[in-house]
Structure formats: C-alpha cells, structure tokens
Amino acid sequence: MKLQNKQLCQTRQEKIMYALDKLECMSRSQLQSLFQLKSVRNANRVLYNMSPFLNHKRLHENVYYLSKKGRQHIGSEKNKPHLTQLEHKVRRNDIYLYYGCPKDWKVERPNEWRIQGETSKLISDARFSLHGVICFVEVDLKQKMLENKKKIKLYHSLFQALGQQQALLIFYTTTSVRKERILSWCQEYKVNAEILTIEDFENYFL
DNA sequence: GTGATAGCCATCATGTTGGA
DNA sequence: TCCAACATGATGGCTATCAC
C-alpha cells in the first residue's frame, strides 16, 4: 500500500502537471476542486511538495504554472506562459470547470470564416463542444464595452457562417451591469449566448 | 490590515512485521 | 493464520509569516 500510495501520489502529481500544461495555469482553489485535494491546508501542502515542478504567482490566491523542470518532466513542448494575463486565464478556467472539464477544450483557437465574399477572423478565448453545440468562450475582465460589442457582432457573423450547426457564446464578465449590457447586445444581434459573472462562480468551487 | 500560505504537531488510516 | 505493535503517509488544526 505504501508503494501504491506513492504511485497514487505520483499519478496525482502528473495529472496536475498535465492539467496545468493544458490550461496554462490554475489557481489553488481550482486545483483543490479538480483534484479533490480536500482542505486548503492539504492543497497547499500537495502543491508545495510539487514545488520543483511548479512556479506560482500570487494574485488573490496562488496561481500555479509549470516550471521548466515540470514541462520537461511531462514532455511538454509549450513555453512558459505569459504572466501578464494570469487572472484572465484563471477566469477562463472557471468556465472549464463549470462545464465539467470538456475533453475537447481548446484555448486561443483562431476562427476564420467567409461570408458574403468577406473573410473574418476571431480568436476566442476557448472553444469546446457540449451536446453537439459548439461553444465559444469569451472572458471580459477589463475590456472596453465597445470591444465587447464588436466581438458580439463578429460572433453574429460567425454563427451565420456556421449555418445549421448550433453554436453558443459563453461570455464571462465581472459585474451584473456589464452582464445586462452584453445580454442586450446578444439579443440585438441574435447571438445565442449565456452570460456569466464572477458571482455565478462564487459558491461553485468547494 | 487582511486573507493566503507554510511550519509544526496531532490524529487517523492502512500496510508491515513478528510472535503466539 | 491471527493479532498486536509499529511505521509511514495523508490530512487537519492552530498559528506565525508573507504578500498584496
């Protein structure tokens, strides 16, 4: 059993590393929730024990990402994530966990389509499928509302180009005021959307 | 100043060992 | 084979320290 425990521990460490490789970074509470690390104290200890493989940066709580050694350990070919948008990435992970960790979750995937002879491009923060519906994720933390409106317009065009394929825009924003605004634009442009705010996630983890 | 993290110690669960 | 004693690792509680 001791050997088994050690193997289980190693397996859990590797799973954590693969998750961090996939999502670029995760907050302590996200890791605690995803890997059932029980208490905060225990989660911190587990992550501290992995310190050779992990780096962290403190935001409202520690946000962990793979160190060079960690990336080498799992054979990752990715580079160190940019630390300037950690908060944005952590919020994007909220959506990932909220939708039950979709297997086909892809981040920062460019979308290119042609409609009425005009080519358009859009990089969504993430993309995945849910019961046959293509879901596009947008995280808005500090973005200007005008930019959000432009994006919704682009999604309107993208959804038209998708034709019969069902699509959903999942928009994650900070306040209920912004949520209402975004929702009204989605209705105006007939974009099938779900708008979530930080409050929606407050009681979700743990 | 406040909340998150880490250090230390206690407790619990479970495997190992050795004697009856 | 059974069982008590022991070893070890995971986890929790308390609290000092740290980082924002």
PDB file of C-alpha atoms (C1' of nucleotides) in Angstrom:
ATOM      1  CA  MET A   1       0.000   0.000   0.000  1.00  0.00           C
ATOM      2  CA  LYS A   2       2.845   2.384   0.745  1.00  0.00           C
ATOM      3  CA  LEU A   3       4.154   1.757  -2.706  1.00  0.00           C
ATOM      4  CA  GLN A   4       0.622   2.124  -4.003  1.00  0.00           C
ATOM      5  CA  ASN A   5       0.203   5.395  -2.113  1.00  0.00           C
ATOM      6  CA  LYS A   6       3.449   6.647  -3.558  1.00  0.00           C
ATOM      7  CA  GLN A   7       2.298   5.691  -7.040  1.00  0.00           C
ATOM      8  CA  LEU A   8      -1.094   7.321  -6.467  1.00  0.00           C
ATOM      9  CA  CYS A   9       0.671  10.429  -5.256  1.00  0.00           C
ATOM     10  CA  GLN A  10       2.936  10.442  -8.313  1.00  0.00           C
ATOM     11  CA  THR A  11      -0.036   9.839 -10.582  1.00  0.00           C
ATOM     12  CA  ARG A  12      -1.882  12.740  -8.988  1.00  0.00           C
ATOM     13  CA  GLN A  13       1.187  14.941  -9.396  1.00  0.00           C
ATOM     14  CA  GLU A  14       1.396  14.034 -13.071  1.00  0.00           C
ATOM     15  CA  LYS A  15      -2.319  14.637 -13.573  1.00  0.00           C
ATOM     16  CA  ILE A  16      -1.893  18.065 -12.000  1.00  0.00           C
ATOM     17  CA  MET A  17       1.038  18.772 -14.314  1.00  0.00           C
ATOM     18  CA  TYR A  18      -0.886  17.670 -17.417  1.00  0.00           C
ATOM     19  CA  ALA A  19      -3.821  19.843 -16.371  1.00  0.00           C
ATOM     20  CA  LEU A  20      -1.503  22.813 -15.908  1.00  0.00           C
ATOM     21  CA  ASP A  21       0.037  22.125 -19.294  1.00  0.00           C
ATOM     22  CA  LYS A  22      -3.397  22.064 -20.912  1.00  0.00           C
ATOM     23  CA  LEU A  23      -4.807  25.115 -19.145  1.00  0.00           C
ATOM     24  CA  GLU A  24      -1.503  27.052 -18.850  1.00  0.00           C
ATOM     25  CA  CYS A  25      -2.148  27.933 -15.200  1.00  0.00           C
ATOM     26  CA  MET A  26      -4.614  27.229 -12.391  1.00  0.00           C
ATOM     27  CA  SER A  27      -5.434  28.797  -9.060  1.00  0.00           C
ATOM     28  CA  ARG A  28      -5.043  26.880  -5.821  1.00  0.00           C
ATOM     29  CA  SER A  29      -8.820  26.597  -5.364  1.00  0.00           C
ATOM     30  CA  GLN A  30      -9.273  25.326  -8.924  1.00  0.00           C
ATOM     31  CA  LEU A  31      -6.647  22.615  -8.385  1.00  0.00           C
ATOM     32  CA  GLN A  32      -8.182  21.822  -4.994  1.00  0.00           C
ATOM     33  CA  SER A  33     -11.584  21.379  -6.625  1.00  0.00           C
ATOM     34  CA  LEU A  34     -10.448  19.482  -9.710  1.00  0.00           C
ATOM     35  CA  PHE A  35      -8.208  17.001  -7.903  1.00  0.00           C
ATOM     36  CA  GLN A  36     -10.228  16.674  -4.671  1.00  0.00           C
ATOM     37  CA  LEU A  37      -7.354  17.922  -2.542  1.00  0.00           C
ATOM     38  CA  LYS A  38      -9.720  18.245   0.433  1.00  0.00           C
ATOM     39  CA  SER A  39      -8.764  21.135   2.705  1.00  0.00           C
ATOM     40  CA  VAL A  40      -6.965  24.326   1.741  1.00  0.00           C
ATOM     41  CA  ARG A  41      -4.134  23.258   4.046  1.00  0.00           C
ATOM     42  CA  ASN A  42      -3.762  19.968   2.260  1.00  0.00           C
ATOM     43  CA  ALA A  43      -3.988  21.509  -1.188  1.00  0.00           C
ATOM     44  CA  ASN A  44      -1.211  23.923  -0.289  1.00  0.00           C
ATOM     45  CA  ARG A  45       0.915  21.087   1.018  1.00  0.00           C
ATOM     46  CA  VAL A  46       0.386  18.918  -2.063  1.00  0.00           C
ATOM     47  CA  LEU A  47       1.330  21.834  -4.287  1.00  0.00           C
ATOM     48  CA  TYR A  48       4.274  22.764  -2.084  1.00  0.00           C
ATOM     49  CA  ASN A  49       5.553  19.175  -2.425  1.00  0.00           C
ATOM     50  CA  MET A  50       5.482  19.677  -6.181  1.00  0.00           C
ATOM     51  CA  SER A  51       7.496  22.882  -5.980  1.00  0.00           C
ATOM     52  CA  PRO A  52      10.390  21.639  -8.175  1.00  0.00           C
ATOM     53  CA  PHE A  53       7.876  21.177 -10.988  1.00  0.00           C
ATOM     54  CA  LEU A  54       5.775  24.274 -10.379  1.00  0.00           C
ATOM     55  CA  ASN A  55       6.118  28.013 -10.253  1.00  0.00           C
ATOM     56  CA  HIS A  56       3.494  30.231  -8.762  1.00  0.00           C
ATOM     57  CA  LYS A  57       2.459  33.827  -8.694  1.00  0.00           C
ATOM     58  CA  ARG A  58       0.280  35.357  -6.056  1.00  0.00           C
ATOM     59  CA  LEU A  59      -2.924  37.015  -7.150  1.00  0.00           C
ATOM     60  CA  HIS A  60      -5.938  36.805  -4.839  1.00  0.00           C
ATOM     61  CA  GLU A  61      -4.540  33.324  -4.185  1.00  0.00           C
ATOM     62  CA  ASN A  62      -1.575  31.423  -5.585  1.00  0.00           C
ATOM     63  CA  VAL A  63      -1.776  30.715  -9.284  1.00  0.00           C
ATOM     64  CA  TYR A  64       0.377  27.766 -10.360  1.00  0.00           C
ATOM     65  CA  TYR A  65       2.013  27.012 -13.685  1.00  0.00           C
ATOM     66  CA  LEU A  66       4.646  24.516 -14.826  1.00  0.00           C
ATOM     67  CA  SER A  67       8.302  25.293 -14.235  1.00  0.00           C
ATOM     68  CA  LYS A  68      10.907  24.356 -16.836  1.00  0.00           C
ATOM     69  CA  LYS A  69      11.542  21.120 -14.920  1.00  0.00           C
ATOM     70  CA  GLY A  70       7.801  20.411 -14.804  1.00  0.00           C
ATOM     71  CA  ARG A  71       7.435  20.920 -18.548  1.00  0.00           C
ATOM     72  CA  GLN A  72      10.440  18.650 -19.168  1.00  0.00           C
ATOM     73  CA  HIS A  73       9.036  16.033 -16.795  1.00  0.00           C
ATOM     74  CA  ILE A  74       5.822  15.578 -18.810  1.00  0.00           C
ATOM     75  CA  GLY A  75       7.456  16.231 -22.181  1.00  0.00           C
ATOM     76  CA  SER A  76       5.617  19.466 -22.829  1.00  0.00           C
ATOM     77  CA  GLU A  77       6.682  21.414 -25.856  1.00  0.00           C
ATOM     78  CA  LYS A  78       4.982  24.579 -24.677  1.00  0.00           C
ATOM     79  CA  ASN A  79       6.832  27.642 -23.492  1.00  0.00           C
ATOM     80  CA  LYS A  80       6.424  29.337 -20.133  1.00  0.00           C
ATOM     81  CA  PRO A  81       3.009  31.041 -20.081  1.00  0.00           C
ATOM     82  CA  HIS A  82       2.844  34.827 -20.207  1.00  0.00           C
ATOM     83  CA  LEU A  83       2.240  36.038 -16.686  1.00  0.00           C
ATOM     84  CA  THR A  84       0.549  39.270 -17.673  1.00  0.00           C
ATOM     85  CA  GLN A  85      -2.836  37.646 -18.221  1.00  0.00           C
ATOM     86  CA  LEU A  86      -2.926  35.134 -15.383  1.00  0.00           C
ATOM     87  CA  GLU A  87      -6.190  36.496 -13.982  1.00  0.00           C
ATOM     88  CA  HIS A  88      -7.775  36.218 -17.417  1.00  0.00           C
ATOM     89  CA  LYS A  89      -6.603  32.616 -17.767  1.00  0.00           C
ATOM     90  CA  VAL A  90      -7.773  31.687 -14.283  1.00  0.00           C
ATOM     91  CA  ARG A  91     -11.240  33.065 -15.076  1.00  0.00           C
ATOM     92  CA  ARG A  92     -11.264  31.103 -18.304  1.00  0.00           C
ATOM     93  CA  ASN A  93     -10.542  28.000 -16.223  1.00  0.00           C
ATOM     94  CA  ASP A  94     -13.655  28.772 -14.164  1.00  0.00           C
ATOM     95  CA  ILE A  95     -15.673  28.120 -17.305  1.00  0.00           C
ATOM     96  CA  TYR A  96     -13.716  24.913 -17.970  1.00  0.00           C
ATOM     97  CA  LEU A  97     -14.571  23.577 -14.514  1.00  0.00           C
ATOM     98  CA  TYR A  98     -18.145  24.909 -14.627  1.00  0.00           C
ATOM     99  CA  TYR A  99     -18.840  22.908 -17.803  1.00  0.00           C
ATOM    100  CA  GLY A 100     -17.351  19.716 -16.380  1.00  0.00           C
ATOM    101  CA  CYS A 101     -13.867  19.855 -17.934  1.00  0.00           C
ATOM    102  CA  PRO A 102     -14.779  19.321 -21.626  1.00  0.00           C
ATOM    103  CA  LYS A 103     -12.465  16.811 -23.315  1.00  0.00           C
ATOM    104  CA  ASP A 104     -12.183  18.898 -26.478  1.00  0.00           C
ATOM    105  CA  TRP A 105     -11.428  22.166 -24.664  1.00  0.00           C
ATOM    106  CA  LYS A 106      -9.046  24.266 -26.776  1.00  0.00           C
ATOM    107  CA  VAL A 107      -7.719  27.670 -25.821  1.00  0.00           C
ATOM    108  CA  GLU A 108      -6.938  30.674 -28.022  1.00  0.00           C
ATOM    109  CA  ARG A 109      -8.014  28.914 -31.205  1.00  0.00           C
ATOM    110  CA  PRO A 110      -8.323  31.233 -34.221  1.00  0.00           C
ATOM    111  CA  ASN A 111     -11.603  31.072 -36.164  1.00  0.00           C
ATOM    112  CA  GLU A 112     -11.670  32.156 -39.776  1.00  0.00           C
ATOM    113  CA  TRP A 113     -14.769  32.211 -41.972  1.00  0.00           C
ATOM    114  CA  ARG A 114     -16.064  33.688 -45.171  1.00  0.00           C
ATOM    115  CA  ILE A 115     -19.488  35.233 -45.542  1.00  0.00           C
ATOM    116  CA  GLN A 116     -20.799  37.266 -48.477  1.00  0.00           C
ATOM    117  CA  GLY A 117     -17.310  37.239 -50.001  1.00  0.00           C
ATOM    118  CA  GLU A 118     -15.747  38.761 -46.943  1.00  0.00           C
ATOM    119  CA  THR A 119     -13.217  36.928 -44.753  1.00  0.00           C
ATOM    120  CA  SER A 120     -13.397  37.464 -40.999  1.00  0.00           C
ATOM    121  CA  LYS A 121     -11.143  36.301 -38.179  1.00  0.00           C
ATOM    122  CA  LEU A 122     -11.701  35.921 -34.484  1.00  0.00           C
ATOM    123  CA  ILE A 123      -9.686  34.322 -31.700  1.00  0.00           C
ATOM    124  CA  SER A 124     -11.969  33.066 -28.978  1.00  0.00           C
ATOM    125  CA  ASP A 125     -10.545  32.570 -25.504  1.00  0.00           C
ATOM    126  CA  ALA A 126     -11.609  28.928 -25.634  1.00  0.00           C
ATOM    127  CA  ARG A 127     -13.758  26.581 -27.628  1.00  0.00           C
ATOM    128  CA  PHE A 128     -15.418  23.253 -26.859  1.00  0.00           C
ATOM    129  CA  SER A 129     -18.497  21.256 -27.740  1.00  0.00           C
ATOM    130  CA  LEU A 130     -21.436  20.476 -25.491  1.00  0.00           C
ATOM    131  CA  HIS A 131     -24.145  18.019 -26.610  1.00  0.00           C
ATOM    132  CA  GLY A 132     -23.389  18.791 -30.258  1.00  0.00           C
ATOM    133  CA  VAL A 133     -23.326  22.555 -29.740  1.00  0.00           C
ATOM    134  CA  ILE A 134     -20.096  24.424 -30.487  1.00  0.00           C
ATOM    135  CA  CYS A 135     -19.376  26.691 -27.523  1.00  0.00           C
ATOM    136  CA  PHE A 136     -17.144  29.745 -27.820  1.00  0.00           C
ATOM    137  CA  VAL A 137     -15.802  31.283 -24.625  1.00  0.00           C
ATOM    138  CA  GLU A 138     -15.056  34.957 -24.135  1.00  0.00           C
ATOM    139  CA  VAL A 139     -13.683  36.331 -20.883  1.00  0.00           C
ATOM    140  CA  ASP A 140     -14.123  40.026 -20.259  1.00  0.00           C
ATOM    141  CA  LEU A 141     -12.315  41.422 -17.236  1.00  0.00           C
ATOM    142  CA  LYS A 142     -11.180  44.892 -18.192  1.00  0.00           C
ATOM    143  CA  GLN A 143     -12.112  45.055 -21.825  1.00  0.00           C
ATOM    144  CA  LYS A 144     -13.804  48.179 -23.156  1.00  0.00           C
ATOM    145  CA  MET A 145     -17.503  47.600 -23.700  1.00  0.00           C
ATOM    146  CA  LEU A 146     -17.163  48.838 -27.250  1.00  0.00           C
ATOM    147  CA  GLU A 147     -14.728  45.982 -27.898  1.00  0.00           C
ATOM    148  CA  ASN A 148     -17.233  43.542 -26.439  1.00  0.00           C
ATOM    149  CA  LYS A 149     -19.929  44.881 -28.733  1.00  0.00           C
ATOM    150  CA  LYS A 150     -17.618  44.456 -31.754  1.00  0.00           C
ATOM    151  CA  LYS A 151     -16.925  40.870 -30.710  1.00  0.00           C
ATOM    152  CA  ILE A 152     -20.613  40.052 -30.369  1.00  0.00           C
ATOM    153  CA  LYS A 153     -21.123  41.435 -33.866  1.00  0.00           C
ATOM    154  CA  LEU A 154     -18.328  39.154 -35.090  1.00  0.00           C
ATOM    155  CA  TYR A 155     -19.899  36.164 -33.374  1.00  0.00           C
ATOM    156  CA  HIS A 156     -23.169  37.010 -35.102  1.00  0.00           C
ATOM    157  CA  SER A 157     -21.321  36.725 -38.405  1.00  0.00           C
ATOM    158  CA  LEU A 158     -19.509  33.541 -37.328  1.00  0.00           C
ATOM    159  CA  PHE A 159     -22.735  31.876 -36.201  1.00  0.00           C
ATOM    160  CA  GLN A 160     -24.318  32.742 -39.563  1.00  0.00           C
ATOM    161  CA  ALA A 161     -21.366  31.142 -41.340  1.00  0.00           C
ATOM    162  CA  LEU A 162     -21.799  28.002 -39.238  1.00  0.00           C
ATOM    163  CA  GLY A 163     -25.263  27.609 -40.787  1.00  0.00           C
ATOM    164  CA  GLN A 164     -27.171  24.655 -39.363  1.00  0.00           C
ATOM    165  CA  GLN A 165     -24.503  23.941 -36.772  1.00  0.00           C
ATOM    166  CA  GLN A 166     -25.756  25.009 -33.337  1.00  0.00           C
ATOM    167  CA  ALA A 167     -23.447  27.443 -31.561  1.00  0.00           C
ATOM    168  CA  LEU A 168     -23.360  29.129 -28.186  1.00  0.00           C
ATOM    169  CA  LEU A 169     -21.346  32.099 -26.990  1.00  0.00           C
ATOM    170  CA  ILE A 170     -20.374  31.860 -23.317  1.00  0.00           C
ATOM    171  CA  PHE A 171     -19.437  35.295 -22.095  1.00  0.00           C
ATOM    172  CA  TYR A 172     -17.801  35.676 -18.704  1.00  0.00           C
ATOM    173  CA  THR A 173     -17.850  39.176 -17.304  1.00  0.00           C
ATOM    174  CA  THR A 174     -17.287  40.952 -13.997  1.00  0.00           C
ATOM    175  CA  THR A 175     -20.489  42.717 -12.979  1.00  0.00           C
ATOM    176  CA  SER A 176     -24.237  42.358 -13.406  1.00  0.00           C
ATOM    177  CA  VAL A 177     -24.316  45.751 -15.117  1.00  0.00           C
ATOM    178  CA  ARG A 178     -21.912  44.532 -17.813  1.00  0.00           C
ATOM    179  CA  LYS A 179     -23.843  41.268 -17.997  1.00  0.00           C
ATOM    180  CA  GLU A 180     -27.104  43.122 -18.783  1.00  0.00           C
ATOM    181  CA  ARG A 181     -25.374  45.224 -21.409  1.00  0.00           C
ATOM    182  CA  ILE A 182     -23.758  42.223 -23.097  1.00  0.00           C
ATOM    183  CA  LEU A 183     -27.007  40.293 -22.952  1.00  0.00           C
ATOM    184  CA  SER A 184     -28.911  43.103 -24.682  1.00  0.00           C
ATOM    185  CA  TRP A 185     -26.326  43.175 -27.498  1.00  0.00           C
ATOM    186  CA  CYS A 186     -26.509  39.410 -27.893  1.00  0.00           C
ATOM    187  CA  GLN A 187     -30.288  39.706 -28.200  1.00  0.00           C
ATOM    188  CA  GLU A 188     -29.925  42.608 -30.639  1.00  0.00           C
ATOM    189  CA  TYR A 189     -27.571  40.575 -32.865  1.00  0.00           C
ATOM    190  CA  LYS A 190     -29.488  37.339 -32.274  1.00  0.00           C
ATOM    191  CA  VAL A 191     -26.432  35.586 -30.857  1.00  0.00           C
ATOM    192  CA  ASN A 192     -27.272  32.523 -28.791  1.00  0.00           C
ATOM    193  CA  ALA A 193     -25.413  33.328 -25.584  1.00  0.00           C
ATOM    194  CA  GLU A 194     -25.015  32.540 -21.927  1.00  0.00           C
ATOM    195  CA  ILE A 195     -23.609  35.362 -19.833  1.00  0.00           C
ATOM    196  CA  LEU A 196     -21.926  34.512 -16.547  1.00  0.00           C
ATOM    197  CA  THR A 197     -20.469  36.748 -13.882  1.00  0.00           C
ATOM    198  CA  ILE A 198     -17.962  36.158 -11.109  1.00  0.00           C
ATOM    199  CA  GLU A 199     -20.922  35.950  -8.702  1.00  0.00           C
ATOM    200  CA  ASP A 200     -22.174  32.873 -10.554  1.00  0.00           C
ATOM    201  CA  PHE A 201     -18.968  31.069  -9.594  1.00  0.00           C
ATOM    202  CA  GLU A 202     -18.635  32.317  -6.033  1.00  0.00           C
ATOM    203  CA  ASN A 203     -20.284  29.286  -4.458  1.00  0.00           C
ATOM    204  CA  TYR A 204     -19.419  26.869  -7.217  1.00  0.00           C
ATOM    205  CA  PHE A 205     -15.945  25.794  -6.138  1.00  0.00           C
ATOM    206  CA  LEU A 206     -15.883  23.726  -2.919  1.00  0.00           C
TER     207      LEU A 206
ATOM    208  C1'  DG B   1      -4.820  45.203   7.564  1.00  0.00           C
ATOM    209  C1'  DT B   2      -6.426  41.072   5.641  1.00  0.00           C
ATOM    210  C1'  DG B   3      -6.506  36.778   3.616  1.00  0.00           C
ATOM    211  C1'  DA B   4      -3.498  33.096   1.869  1.00  0.00           C
ATOM    212  C1'  DT B   5       0.315  30.247   2.762  1.00  0.00           C
ATOM    213  C1'  DA B   6       3.550  27.437   5.362  1.00  0.00           C
ATOM    214  C1'  DG B   7       5.517  25.257   9.625  1.00  0.00           C
ATOM    215  C1'  DC B   8       4.737  22.308  13.320  1.00  0.00           C
ATOM    216  C1'  DC B   9       2.416  18.883  15.732  1.00  0.00           C
ATOM    217  C1'  DA B  10      -1.530  15.646  16.416  1.00  0.00           C
ATOM    218  C1'  DT B  11      -4.568  12.259  14.629  1.00  0.00           C
ATOM    219  C1'  DC B  12      -6.165   8.779  11.615  1.00  0.00           C
ATOM    220  C1'  DA B  13      -5.919   5.073   8.254  1.00  0.00           C
ATOM    221  C1'  DT B  14      -3.556   1.445   6.468  1.00  0.00           C
ATOM    222  C1'  DG B  15       0.402  -1.568   5.434  1.00  0.00           C
ATOM    223  C1'  DT B  16       4.226  -4.318   7.534  1.00  0.00           C
ATOM    224  C1'  DT B  17       6.314  -7.224  10.774  1.00  0.00           C
ATOM    225  C1'  DG B  18       6.965 -10.581  14.151  1.00  0.00           C
ATOM    226  C1'  DG B  19       5.414 -13.517  17.791  1.00  0.00           C
ATOM    227  C1'  DA B  20       1.878 -16.716  19.571  1.00  0.00           C
TER     228       DA B  20
ATOM    229  C1'  DT C   1      -3.488 -17.605  10.432  1.00  0.00           C
ATOM    230  C1'  DC C   2      -4.398 -14.113  13.589  1.00  0.00           C
ATOM    231  C1'  DC C   3      -3.453 -10.099  16.009  1.00  0.00           C
ATOM    232  C1'  DA C   4      -0.983  -6.527  18.402  1.00  0.00           C
ATOM    233  C1'  DA C   5       2.673  -3.263  17.879  1.00  0.00           C
ATOM    234  C1'  DC C   6       4.904  -0.360  14.977  1.00  0.00           C
ATOM    235  C1'  DA C   7       5.884   2.531  10.749  1.00  0.00           C
ATOM    236  C1'  DT C   8       4.510   5.633   7.397  1.00  0.00           C
ATOM    237  C1'  DG C   9       1.911   8.835   4.754  1.00  0.00           C
ATOM    238  C1'  DA C  10      -2.216  11.761   4.318  1.00  0.00           C
ATOM    239  C1'  DT C  11      -4.807  15.080   6.400  1.00  0.00           C
ATOM    240  C1'  DG C  12      -6.454  18.577   9.846  1.00  0.00           C
ATOM    241  C1'  DG C  13      -5.909  22.337  13.374  1.00  0.00           C
ATOM    242  C1'  DC C  14      -3.542  26.112  15.097  1.00  0.00           C
ATOM    243  C1'  DT C  15      -0.739  29.895  14.376  1.00  0.00           C
ATOM    244  C1'  DA C  16       3.150  32.732  12.635  1.00  0.00           C
ATOM    245  C1'  DT C  17       4.585  34.736   8.467  1.00  0.00           C
ATOM    246  C1'  DC C  18       4.084  36.547   3.986  1.00  0.00           C
ATOM    247  C1'  DA C  19       2.290  39.117   0.053  1.00  0.00           C
ATOM    248  C1'  DC C  20      -0.824  42.185  -1.801  1.00  0.00           C
TER     249       DC C  20
END
